[in-house]
């Protein structure tokens, strides 16, 4: 099994949501390769950012933390993420 999975990065704005592709490293929990989108150019008020993972029809939402310019799934969510991947 690969240590990298595909996911969706969702930026939730007052003006609407922007969904782009990303990857999650199951060892480091880092969210990488977040696709850039021009859809957010005119949006002003960012409400929340989430990472959505769908594996074998099971859908989960994770709230990543940010360290500098990097995003990480919270360590407290690691067991839930790994259980989802290994189900």
PDB file of C-alpha atoms in Angstrom:
ATOM      1  CA  UNK A   1       0.000   0.000   0.000  1.00  0.00           C
ATOM      2  CA  UNK A   2       1.244   3.455  -0.862  1.00  0.00           C
ATOM      3  CA  UNK A   3       1.950   5.937   1.912  1.00  0.00           C
ATOM      4  CA  UNK A   4       0.404   8.697  -0.222  1.00  0.00           C
ATOM      5  CA  UNK A   5      -3.337   8.959  -0.861  1.00  0.00           C
ATOM      6  CA  UNK A   6      -5.420  11.291  -3.011  1.00  0.00           C
ATOM      7  CA  UNK A   7      -7.793  13.692  -1.274  1.00  0.00           C
ATOM      8  CA  UNK A   8      -9.732  16.914  -1.834  1.00  0.00           C
ATOM      9  CA  UNK A   9      -8.701  20.225  -0.267  1.00  0.00           C
ATOM     10  CA  UNK A  10     -11.729  22.441   0.384  1.00  0.00           C
ATOM     11  CA  UNK A  11     -11.465  26.163   1.106  1.00  0.00           C
ATOM     12  CA  UNK A  12     -14.749  27.423   2.518  1.00  0.00           C
ATOM     13  CA  UNK A  13     -15.362  31.126   1.954  1.00  0.00           C
ATOM     14  CA  UNK A  14     -18.314  33.404   2.686  1.00  0.00           C
ATOM     15  CA  UNK A  15     -18.599  33.660  -1.078  1.00  0.00           C
ATOM     16  CA  UNK A  16     -18.588  29.881  -1.757  1.00  0.00           C
ATOM     17  CA  UNK A  17     -16.394  26.784  -1.656  1.00  0.00           C
ATOM     18  CA  UNK A  18     -13.334  25.995  -3.748  1.00  0.00           C
ATOM     19  CA  UNK A  19     -12.399  22.310  -4.095  1.00  0.00           C
ATOM     20  CA  UNK A  20      -9.036  21.189  -5.444  1.00  0.00           C
ATOM     21  CA  UNK A  21      -7.026  17.985  -5.463  1.00  0.00           C
ATOM     22  CA  UNK A  22      -4.309  17.245  -2.927  1.00  0.00           C
ATOM     23  CA  UNK A  23      -2.348  14.341  -1.497  1.00  0.00           C
ATOM     24  CA  UNK A  24      -1.945  13.151   2.098  1.00  0.00           C
ATOM     25  CA  UNK A  25       1.192  11.416   3.355  1.00  0.00           C
ATOM     26  CA  UNK A  26       0.042   8.715   5.792  1.00  0.00           C
ATOM     27  CA  UNK A  27       3.369   8.682   7.663  1.00  0.00           C
ATOM     28  CA  UNK A  28       3.977  12.398   8.153  1.00  0.00           C
ATOM     29  CA  UNK A  29       0.291  13.457   7.850  1.00  0.00           C
ATOM     30  CA  UNK A  30       1.413  16.305   5.589  1.00  0.00           C
ATOM     31  CA  UNK A  31      -1.067  17.562   2.992  1.00  0.00           C
ATOM     32  CA  UNK A  32       0.857  18.198  -0.234  1.00  0.00           C
ATOM     33  CA  UNK A  33       0.379  18.947  -3.911  1.00  0.00           C
ATOM     34  CA  UNK A  34      -2.588  21.213  -3.220  1.00  0.00           C
ATOM     35  CA  UNK A  35      -3.837  22.264  -6.630  1.00  0.00           C
ATOM     36  CA  UNK A  36      -4.003  26.022  -7.120  1.00  0.00           C
ATOM     37  CA  UNK A  37      -7.295  27.490  -8.307  1.00  0.00           C
ATOM     38  CA  UNK A  38      -8.180  30.853  -9.788  1.00  0.00           C
ATOM     39  CA  UNK A  39     -11.691  30.404  -8.364  1.00  0.00           C
ATOM     40  CA  UNK A  40     -10.612  31.948  -5.053  1.00  0.00           C
ATOM     41  CA  UNK A  41      -9.131  35.133  -6.574  1.00  0.00           C
ATOM     42  CA  UNK A  42     -12.177  37.274  -5.816  1.00  0.00           C
ATOM     43  CA  UNK A  43     -13.038  35.684  -2.496  1.00  0.00           C
ATOM     44  CA  UNK A  44     -12.326  37.687   0.616  1.00  0.00           C
ATOM     45  CA  UNK A  45     -13.481  35.970   3.823  1.00  0.00           C
ATOM     46  CA  UNK A  46     -11.945  32.534   4.375  1.00  0.00           C
ATOM     47  CA  UNK A  47     -14.003  30.585   6.914  1.00  0.00           C
ATOM     48  CA  UNK A  48     -12.347  27.191   7.062  1.00  0.00           C
ATOM     49  CA  UNK A  49     -10.147  24.723   5.210  1.00  0.00           C
ATOM     50  CA  UNK A  50     -10.757  20.985   5.273  1.00  0.00           C
ATOM     51  CA  UNK A  51      -9.362  17.837   3.704  1.00  0.00           C
ATOM     52  CA  UNK A  52     -11.920  15.334   2.438  1.00  0.00           C
ATOM     53  CA  UNK A  53     -10.889  11.707   2.035  1.00  0.00           C
ATOM     54  CA  UNK A  54     -13.063   9.109   0.300  1.00  0.00           C
ATOM     55  CA  UNK A  55     -11.873   5.503   0.320  1.00  0.00           C
ATOM     56  CA  UNK A  56     -14.039   2.509  -0.602  1.00  0.00           C
ATOM     57  CA  UNK A  57     -17.137   4.682  -0.402  1.00  0.00           C
ATOM     58  CA  UNK A  58     -16.360   5.887   3.132  1.00  0.00           C
ATOM     59  CA  UNK A  59     -16.144   9.674   3.368  1.00  0.00           C
ATOM     60  CA  UNK A  60     -14.380  11.564   6.173  1.00  0.00           C
ATOM     61  CA  UNK A  61     -13.575  15.227   6.755  1.00  0.00           C
ATOM     62  CA  UNK A  62     -10.365  16.302   8.471  1.00  0.00           C
ATOM     63  CA  UNK A  63      -9.449  19.773   9.726  1.00  0.00           C
ATOM     64  CA  UNK A  64      -5.762  20.298   8.951  1.00  0.00           C
ATOM     65  CA  UNK A  65      -3.458  22.386  11.059  1.00  0.00           C
ATOM     66  CA  UNK A  66      -1.005  24.746   9.444  1.00  0.00           C
ATOM     67  CA  UNK A  67       2.712  25.054  10.212  1.00  0.00           C
ATOM     68  CA  UNK A  68       4.175  27.874   8.169  1.00  0.00           C
ATOM     69  CA  UNK A  69       3.084  27.278   4.593  1.00  0.00           C
ATOM     70  CA  UNK A  70       2.476  23.556   5.147  1.00  0.00           C
ATOM     71  CA  UNK A  71      -0.732  21.777   6.120  1.00  0.00           C
ATOM     72  CA  UNK A  72      -0.933  18.661   8.279  1.00  0.00           C
ATOM     73  CA  UNK A  73      -3.734  16.345   9.371  1.00  0.00           C
ATOM     74  CA  UNK A  74      -3.883  16.644  13.166  1.00  0.00           C
ATOM     75  CA  UNK A  75      -2.029  13.889  15.032  1.00  0.00           C
ATOM     76  CA  UNK A  76      -5.231  13.244  17.007  1.00  0.00           C
ATOM     77  CA  UNK A  77      -6.923  12.239  13.708  1.00  0.00           C
ATOM     78  CA  UNK A  78      -4.180   9.816  12.618  1.00  0.00           C
ATOM     79  CA  UNK A  79      -5.880   6.693  14.037  1.00  0.00           C
ATOM     80  CA  UNK A  80      -9.186   7.597  12.348  1.00  0.00           C
ATOM     81  CA  UNK A  81      -7.433   8.248   9.019  1.00  0.00           C
ATOM     82  CA  UNK A  82      -5.461   4.996   9.143  1.00  0.00           C
ATOM     83  CA  UNK A  83      -8.588   3.035  10.103  1.00  0.00           C
ATOM     84  CA  UNK A  84     -10.353   4.545   7.087  1.00  0.00           C
ATOM     85  CA  UNK A  85      -7.471   3.638   4.775  1.00  0.00           C
ATOM     86  CA  UNK A  86      -7.163   0.090   6.111  1.00  0.00           C
ATOM     87  CA  UNK A  87     -10.901  -0.702   6.196  1.00  0.00           C
TER      88      UNK A  87
END
